[in-house]
Coordinates of C-alpha atoms and ligand atoms in Angstrom, one line a residue:
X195 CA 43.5 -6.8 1.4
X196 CA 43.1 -5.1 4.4
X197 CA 46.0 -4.5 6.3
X198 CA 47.5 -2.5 9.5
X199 CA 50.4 -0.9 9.5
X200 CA 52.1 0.0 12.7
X201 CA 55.2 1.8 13.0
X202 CA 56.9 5.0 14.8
X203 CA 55.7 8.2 13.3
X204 CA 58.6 9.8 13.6
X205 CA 61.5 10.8 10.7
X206 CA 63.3 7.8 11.6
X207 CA 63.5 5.3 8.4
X208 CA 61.4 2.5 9.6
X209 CA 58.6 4.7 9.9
X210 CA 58.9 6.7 6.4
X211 CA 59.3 3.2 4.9
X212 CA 56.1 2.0 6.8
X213 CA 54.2 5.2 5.6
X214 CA 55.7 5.3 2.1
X215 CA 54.5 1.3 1.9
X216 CA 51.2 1.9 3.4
X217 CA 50.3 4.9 0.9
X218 CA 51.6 2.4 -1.8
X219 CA 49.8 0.0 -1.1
X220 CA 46.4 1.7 -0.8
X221 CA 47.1 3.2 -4.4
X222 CA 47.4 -0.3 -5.4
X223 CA 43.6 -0.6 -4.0
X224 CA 44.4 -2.1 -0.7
X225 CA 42.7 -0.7 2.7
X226 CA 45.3 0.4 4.5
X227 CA 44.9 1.6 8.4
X228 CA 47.9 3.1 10.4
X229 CA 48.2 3.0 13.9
X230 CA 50.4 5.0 15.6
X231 CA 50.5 7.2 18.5
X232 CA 50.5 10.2 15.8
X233 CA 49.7 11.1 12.9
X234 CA 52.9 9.3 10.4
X235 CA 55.1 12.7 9.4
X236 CA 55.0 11.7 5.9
X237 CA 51.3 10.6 5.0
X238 CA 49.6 12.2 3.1
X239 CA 45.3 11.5 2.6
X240 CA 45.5 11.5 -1.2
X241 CA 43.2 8.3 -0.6
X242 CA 40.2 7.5 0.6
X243 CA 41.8 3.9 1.3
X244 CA 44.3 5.6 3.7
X245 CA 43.3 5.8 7.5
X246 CA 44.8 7.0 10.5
X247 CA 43.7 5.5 13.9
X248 CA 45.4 7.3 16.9
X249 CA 47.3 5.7 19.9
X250 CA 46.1 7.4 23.0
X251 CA 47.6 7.3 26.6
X252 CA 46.1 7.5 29.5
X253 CA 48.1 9.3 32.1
X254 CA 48.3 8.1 35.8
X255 CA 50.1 9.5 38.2
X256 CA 51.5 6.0 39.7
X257 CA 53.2 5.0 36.4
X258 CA 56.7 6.6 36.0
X259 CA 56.4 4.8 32.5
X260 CA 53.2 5.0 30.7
X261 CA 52.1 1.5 29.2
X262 CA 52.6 2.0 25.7
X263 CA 52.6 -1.4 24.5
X264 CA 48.8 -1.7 26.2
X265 CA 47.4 0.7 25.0
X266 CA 48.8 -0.1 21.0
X267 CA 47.5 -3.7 21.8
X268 CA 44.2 -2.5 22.4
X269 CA 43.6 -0.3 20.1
X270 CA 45.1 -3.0 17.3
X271 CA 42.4 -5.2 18.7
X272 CA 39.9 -2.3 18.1
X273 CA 40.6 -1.8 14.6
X274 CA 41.0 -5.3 13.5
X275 CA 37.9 -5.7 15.0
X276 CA 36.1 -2.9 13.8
X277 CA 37.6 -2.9 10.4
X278 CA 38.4 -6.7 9.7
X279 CA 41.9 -6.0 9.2
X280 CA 43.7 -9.7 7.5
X281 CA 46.9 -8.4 8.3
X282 CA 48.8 -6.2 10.7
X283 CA 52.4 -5.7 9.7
X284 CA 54.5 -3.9 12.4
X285 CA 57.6 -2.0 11.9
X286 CA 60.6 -1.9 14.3
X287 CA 60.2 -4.8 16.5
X288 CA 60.3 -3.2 20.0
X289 CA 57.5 -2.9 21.2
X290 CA 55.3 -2.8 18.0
X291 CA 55.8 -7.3 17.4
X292 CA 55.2 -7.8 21.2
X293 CA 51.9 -5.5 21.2
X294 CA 51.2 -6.8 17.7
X295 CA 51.6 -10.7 19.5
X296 CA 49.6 -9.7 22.6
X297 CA 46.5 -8.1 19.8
X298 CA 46.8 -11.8 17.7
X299 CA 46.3 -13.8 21.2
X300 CA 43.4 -11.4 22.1
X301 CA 41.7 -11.2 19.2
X302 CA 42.1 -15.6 18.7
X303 CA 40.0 -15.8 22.3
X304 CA 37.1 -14.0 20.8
X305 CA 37.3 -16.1 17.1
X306 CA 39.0 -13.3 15.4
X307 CA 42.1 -14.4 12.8
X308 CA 44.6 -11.9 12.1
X309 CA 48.0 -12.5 10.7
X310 CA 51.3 -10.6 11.8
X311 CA 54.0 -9.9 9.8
X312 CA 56.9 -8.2 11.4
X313 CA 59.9 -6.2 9.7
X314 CA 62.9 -5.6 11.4
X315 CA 64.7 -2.5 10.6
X316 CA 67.8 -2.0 12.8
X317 CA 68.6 -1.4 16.1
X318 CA 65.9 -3.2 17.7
X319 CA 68.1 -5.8 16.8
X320 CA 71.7 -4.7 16.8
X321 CA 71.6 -2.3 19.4
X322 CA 68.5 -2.2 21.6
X323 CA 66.8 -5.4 20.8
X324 CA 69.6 -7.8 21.9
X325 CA 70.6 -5.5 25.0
X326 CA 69.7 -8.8 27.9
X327 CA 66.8 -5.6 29.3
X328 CA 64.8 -6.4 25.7
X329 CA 66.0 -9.7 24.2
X330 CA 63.3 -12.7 25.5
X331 CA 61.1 -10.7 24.6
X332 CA 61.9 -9.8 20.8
X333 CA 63.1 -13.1 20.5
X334 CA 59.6 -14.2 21.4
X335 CA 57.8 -11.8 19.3
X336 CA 60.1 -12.8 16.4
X337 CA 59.4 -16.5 16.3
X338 CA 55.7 -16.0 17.2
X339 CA 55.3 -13.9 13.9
X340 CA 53.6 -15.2 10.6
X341 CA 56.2 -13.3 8.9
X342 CA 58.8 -12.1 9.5
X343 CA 61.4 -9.3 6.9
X344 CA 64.7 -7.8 7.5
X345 CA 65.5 -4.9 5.4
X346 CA 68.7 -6.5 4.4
X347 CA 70.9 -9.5 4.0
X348 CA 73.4 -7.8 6.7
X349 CA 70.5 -7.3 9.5
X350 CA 69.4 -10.8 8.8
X351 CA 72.7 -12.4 9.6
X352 CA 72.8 -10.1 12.9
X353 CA 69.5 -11.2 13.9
X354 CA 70.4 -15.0 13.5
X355 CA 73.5 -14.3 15.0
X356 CA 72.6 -12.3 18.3
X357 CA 68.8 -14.4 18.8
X358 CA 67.7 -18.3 18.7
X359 CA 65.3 -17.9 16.1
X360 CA 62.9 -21.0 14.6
X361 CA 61.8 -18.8 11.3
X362 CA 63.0 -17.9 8.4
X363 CA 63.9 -14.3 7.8
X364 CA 62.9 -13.1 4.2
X365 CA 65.5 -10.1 3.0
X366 CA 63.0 -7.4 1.5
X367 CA 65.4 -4.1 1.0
X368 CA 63.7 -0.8 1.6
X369 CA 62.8 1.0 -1.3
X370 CA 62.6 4.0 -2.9
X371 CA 59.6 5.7 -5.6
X372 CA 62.0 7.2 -8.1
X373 CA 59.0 9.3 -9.7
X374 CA 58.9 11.6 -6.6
X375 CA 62.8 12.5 -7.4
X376 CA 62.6 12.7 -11.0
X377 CA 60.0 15.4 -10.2
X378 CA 62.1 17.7 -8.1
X379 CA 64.9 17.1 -11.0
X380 CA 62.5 18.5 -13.9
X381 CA 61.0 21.0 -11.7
X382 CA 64.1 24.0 -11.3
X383 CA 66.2 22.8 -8.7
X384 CA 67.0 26.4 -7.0
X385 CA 70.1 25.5 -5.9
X386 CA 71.5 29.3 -6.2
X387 CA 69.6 29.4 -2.8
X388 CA 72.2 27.7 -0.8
X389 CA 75.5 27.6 -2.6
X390 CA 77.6 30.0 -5.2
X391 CA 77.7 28.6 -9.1
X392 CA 81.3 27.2 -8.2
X393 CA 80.6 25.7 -5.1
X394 CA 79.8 22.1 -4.4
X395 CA 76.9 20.7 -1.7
X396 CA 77.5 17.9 0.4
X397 CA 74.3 16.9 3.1
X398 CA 73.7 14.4 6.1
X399 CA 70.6 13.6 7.6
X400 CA 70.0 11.6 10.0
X401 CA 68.2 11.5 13.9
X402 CA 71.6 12.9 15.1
X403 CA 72.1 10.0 17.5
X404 CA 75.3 9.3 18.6
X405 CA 75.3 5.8 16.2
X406 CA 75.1 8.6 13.2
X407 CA 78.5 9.8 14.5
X408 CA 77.6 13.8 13.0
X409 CA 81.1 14.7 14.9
X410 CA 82.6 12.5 11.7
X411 CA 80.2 14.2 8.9
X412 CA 81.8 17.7 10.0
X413 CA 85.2 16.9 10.7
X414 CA 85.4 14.9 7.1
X415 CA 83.6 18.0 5.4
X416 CA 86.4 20.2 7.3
X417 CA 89.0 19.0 5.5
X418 CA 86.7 18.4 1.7
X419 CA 86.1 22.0 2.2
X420 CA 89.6 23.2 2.3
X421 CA 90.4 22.1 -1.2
X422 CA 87.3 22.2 -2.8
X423 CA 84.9 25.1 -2.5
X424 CA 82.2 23.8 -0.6
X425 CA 78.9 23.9 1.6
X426 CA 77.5 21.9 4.1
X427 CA 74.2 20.9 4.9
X428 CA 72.6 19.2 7.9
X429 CA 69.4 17.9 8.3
X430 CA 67.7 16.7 10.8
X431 CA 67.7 17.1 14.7
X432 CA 68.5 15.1 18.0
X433 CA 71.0 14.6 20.8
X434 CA 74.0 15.5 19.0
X435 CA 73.2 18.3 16.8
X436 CA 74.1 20.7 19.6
X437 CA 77.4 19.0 19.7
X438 CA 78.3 19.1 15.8
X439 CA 76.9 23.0 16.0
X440 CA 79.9 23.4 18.7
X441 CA 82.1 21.6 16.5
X442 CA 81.3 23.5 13.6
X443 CA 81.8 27.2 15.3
X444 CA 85.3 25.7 16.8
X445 CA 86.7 24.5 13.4
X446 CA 85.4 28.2 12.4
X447 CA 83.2 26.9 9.0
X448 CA 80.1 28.5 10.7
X449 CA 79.4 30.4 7.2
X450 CA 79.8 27.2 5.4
X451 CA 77.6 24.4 7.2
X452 CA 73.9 25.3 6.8
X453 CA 71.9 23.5 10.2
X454 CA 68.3 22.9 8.3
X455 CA 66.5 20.9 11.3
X456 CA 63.7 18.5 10.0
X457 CA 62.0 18.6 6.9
X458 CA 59.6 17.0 5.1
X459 CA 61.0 18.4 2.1
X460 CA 63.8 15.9 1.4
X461 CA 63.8 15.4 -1.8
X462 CA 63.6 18.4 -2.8
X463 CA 66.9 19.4 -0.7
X464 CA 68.2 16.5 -2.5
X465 CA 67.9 17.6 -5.6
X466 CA 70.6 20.7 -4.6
X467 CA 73.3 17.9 -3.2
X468 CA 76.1 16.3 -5.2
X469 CA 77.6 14.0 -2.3
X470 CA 75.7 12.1 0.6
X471 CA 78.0 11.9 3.4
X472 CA 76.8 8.8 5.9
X473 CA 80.0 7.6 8.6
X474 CA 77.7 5.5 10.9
X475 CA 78.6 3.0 13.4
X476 CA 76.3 0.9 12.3
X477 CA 73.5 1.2 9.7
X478 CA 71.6 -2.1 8.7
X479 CA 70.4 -0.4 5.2
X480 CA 70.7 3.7 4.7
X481 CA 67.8 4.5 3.5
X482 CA 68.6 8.1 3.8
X483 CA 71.6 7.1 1.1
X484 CA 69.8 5.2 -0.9
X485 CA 66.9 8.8 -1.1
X486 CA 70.4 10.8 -1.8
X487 CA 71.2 8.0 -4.6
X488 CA 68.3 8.7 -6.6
X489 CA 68.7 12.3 -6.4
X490 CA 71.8 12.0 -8.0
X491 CA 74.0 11.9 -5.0
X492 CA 77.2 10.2 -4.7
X493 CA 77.3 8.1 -1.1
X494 CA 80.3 8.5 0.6
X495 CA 79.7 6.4 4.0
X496 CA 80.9 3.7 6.5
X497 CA 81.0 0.1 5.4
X498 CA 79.2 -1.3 8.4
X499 CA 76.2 -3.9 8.3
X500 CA 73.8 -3.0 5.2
X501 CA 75.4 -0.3 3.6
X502 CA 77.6 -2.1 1.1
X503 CA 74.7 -3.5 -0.1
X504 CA 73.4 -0.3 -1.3
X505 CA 76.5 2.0 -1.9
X506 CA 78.7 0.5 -4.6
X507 CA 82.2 1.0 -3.6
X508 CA 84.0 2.7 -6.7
X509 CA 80.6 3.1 -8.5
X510 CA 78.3 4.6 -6.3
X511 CA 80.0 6.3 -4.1
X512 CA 83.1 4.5 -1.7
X513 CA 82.9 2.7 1.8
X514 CA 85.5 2.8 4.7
X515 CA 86.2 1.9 7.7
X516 CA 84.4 3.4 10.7
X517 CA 86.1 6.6 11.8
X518 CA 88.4 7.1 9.2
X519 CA 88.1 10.2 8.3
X520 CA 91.4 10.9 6.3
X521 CA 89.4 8.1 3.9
X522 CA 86.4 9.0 3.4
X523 CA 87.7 13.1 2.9
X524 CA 90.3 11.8 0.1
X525 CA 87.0 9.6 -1.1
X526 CA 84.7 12.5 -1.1
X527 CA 87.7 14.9 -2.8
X528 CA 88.2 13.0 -6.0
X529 CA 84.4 12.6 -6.5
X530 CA 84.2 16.6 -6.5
X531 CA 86.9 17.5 -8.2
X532 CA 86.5 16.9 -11.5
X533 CA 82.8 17.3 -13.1
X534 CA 83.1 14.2 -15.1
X535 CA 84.2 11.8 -12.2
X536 CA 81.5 13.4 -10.1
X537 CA 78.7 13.3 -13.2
X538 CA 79.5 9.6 -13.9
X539 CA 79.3 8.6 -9.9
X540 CA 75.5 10.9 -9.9
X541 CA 74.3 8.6 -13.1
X542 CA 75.6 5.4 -11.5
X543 CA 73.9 6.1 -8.2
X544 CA 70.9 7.0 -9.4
X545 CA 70.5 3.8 -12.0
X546 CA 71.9 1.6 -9.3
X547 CA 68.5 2.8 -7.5
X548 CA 66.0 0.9 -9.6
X549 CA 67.5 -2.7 -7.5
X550 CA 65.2 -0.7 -4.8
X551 CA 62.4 0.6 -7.0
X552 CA 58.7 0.4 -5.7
X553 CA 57.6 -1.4 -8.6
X554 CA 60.3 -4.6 -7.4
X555 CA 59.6 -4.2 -3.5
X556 CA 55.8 -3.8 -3.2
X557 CA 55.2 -7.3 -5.0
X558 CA 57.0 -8.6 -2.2
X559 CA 55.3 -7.5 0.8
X560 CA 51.9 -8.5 -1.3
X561 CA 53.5 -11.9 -1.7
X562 CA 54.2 -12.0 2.0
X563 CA 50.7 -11.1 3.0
X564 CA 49.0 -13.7 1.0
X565 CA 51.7 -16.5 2.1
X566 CA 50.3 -15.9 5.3
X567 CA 47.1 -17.2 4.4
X568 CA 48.0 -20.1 2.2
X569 CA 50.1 -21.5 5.3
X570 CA 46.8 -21.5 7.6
Ligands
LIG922 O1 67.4 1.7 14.1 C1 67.3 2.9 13.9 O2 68.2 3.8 13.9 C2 66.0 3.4 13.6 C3 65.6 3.0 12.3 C4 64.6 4.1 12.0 O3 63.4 3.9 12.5 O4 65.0 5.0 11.5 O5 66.6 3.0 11.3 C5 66.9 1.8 10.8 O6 65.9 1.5 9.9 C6 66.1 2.2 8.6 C7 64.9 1.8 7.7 O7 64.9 0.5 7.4 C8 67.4 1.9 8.0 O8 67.6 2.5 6.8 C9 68.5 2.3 9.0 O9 69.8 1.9 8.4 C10 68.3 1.6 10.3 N1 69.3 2.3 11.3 C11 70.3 1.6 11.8 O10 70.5 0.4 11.6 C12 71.2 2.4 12.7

């Protein structure tokens, strides 16, 4: 098929789980056109059934706020046009299923058909999406969709709960390509770089927004560190990693947190970690746990929205309530302490991983596409 793929281009997980379906996808022969306002961070061109169509804004002086959503809709009506795109499948509902809307109406007044499938990923539902400033119009863009997924059976209860919406929701989880981490594993993981022999790693990554509650990852690895010889490492960057750097140099740990900004390079900084630490107010999947699962990560994180139904509590990793940290320390201390607990929680968390393996997920989204069509 030929299908677009719109989504933010950013390290956030909607878009890395837009790019890492649209480069499936094309190695499963499909023609597969991204447009995005840049180029996604994690796309690689390894085929010629990949394509990249930029989002460009035209700056005027009388806008304080550029028209984003214009300018995508146009250029969606451009490629679907130009390219005879079937399907364009939008990810993150604000504004990408409004513009995605707006391109369908458009492209139906000149004879054009094109089908939209929209996935929901998280807070364009539970935080920004129903805020009163946003909600008429995702509800609208929601229940004008052909399709619509929620990446879990948690964000598809919110988004019956907080909208009026005459579809059905189909639960599609994220999903993860285990080859790319069994890779890093067989390659040498050189994780003398970062810690002693005798010391354990425990990461975060995240956007550093304030929903990631990073104050929480530092002050829970304060307390792991004092009984079990430790290091820290942080990935990722936004509005509160100058906060949790503070934090860090008050606590006095500064030679035992490592600040490694973004990187492209997760798995391989994966590969070094023995504990995934995620305490988030809310989280409608975790992808960046379930990327630490199959690295061989135990999860030690919150048990808001999605999460529980990727981190196993006792098998896993363990879940806890939001802020407490006493619980999720004490969690993340008997998973370190002893080689065999911590071995046994690594094996479960990676097998646990093939629930979410490419080879279950991709079928799904294929189904979805075609469904479209048979409906008509
Ligand atoms: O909603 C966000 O925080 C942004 C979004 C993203 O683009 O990173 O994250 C959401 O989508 C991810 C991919 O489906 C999920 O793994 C995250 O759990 C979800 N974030 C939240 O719900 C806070």
């Amino acid at each position: 098929m030929k299908i677009g793929i719109v989504c933010y281009p950013t390290f956030g997980g909607s878009g890395v789980m837009a790019t890492e379906l649209g480069m499936a996808l094309a190695d499963k022969g499909h023609e597969v056109h991204f447009i995005t306002y840049n180029q996604p961070v994690r796309l690689d061109f390894i085929s010629h059934r990949l394509h990249f169509h930029e989002v460009v804004i035209e700056e005027y002086p009388l806008f304080q706020y550029q028209p984003y959503e214009l300018a995508l809709s146009s250029k969606m009506v451009e490629v679907v046009e130009k390219h005879q795109l079937e399907v364009l499948h939008v990810h993150y509902a604000i504004p990408h299923a409004y513009a995605a809307n707006m391109a369908k109406k458009m492209l139906l007044d000149k004879g054009i058909h094109v089908k939209v499938v929209t996935t929901l990923h998280g807070t364009d539902i539970t935080l920004v999406g129903s805020h009163p400033t946003y909600k008429t119009a995702v509800e609208f863009s929601i229940n004008k969709s052909d399709e619509v997924t929620a990446v879990s059976n948690s964000l598809k209860e919110d988004t019956l709960r907080l909208f009026n919406i005459e579809k059905d929701i189909r639960v599609v989880y994220n999903f993860i390509d285990g080859e790319k981490y069994n890779k890093e594993k067989e390659e040498e993981c050189k994780r003398g770089a970062l810690a002693n022999h005798d010391e354990r790693i425990l990461t975060h990554i995240s956007n550093f927004r304030p929903v990631k509650r990073t104050d929480d990852v530092i002050k829970i690895f304060y307390e792991v560190q004092k009984e079990i010889p430790s290091k820290l490492l942080m990935v990722g960057d936004g509005p509160e990693r100058i906060k949790a750097e503070n934090l860090v140099n008050e606590l006095g740990i500064e030679d035992r947190v490592l600040f490694l900004g973004n990187s492209d390079e997760v798995a391989k900084i994966l590969c070094f970690s023995d504990v995934f630490l995620l305490p988030s107010e809310t989280e409608s999947f975790g992808l960046a746990a379930l990327e630490a699962m199959a690295a061989g990560n135990a999860v030690i994180s919150t048990n808001t929205g999605g999460l529980p139904e990727v981190n196993i509590h006792g098998k896993t990793g363990f879940l806890s309530n939001i802020g407490d940290i006493h619980d999720m320390a004490t969690n993340a201390i008997n998973v370190l302490k002893d080689d065999s607990v911590l071995d046994k929680f690594k094996q479960n968390a990676m097998e646990h991983t093939s629930v979410f393996s490419l080879d279950n997920i991709l079928p799904q989204y294929e189904s979805i596409y075609k469904k479209c069509y048979i409906k008509a």
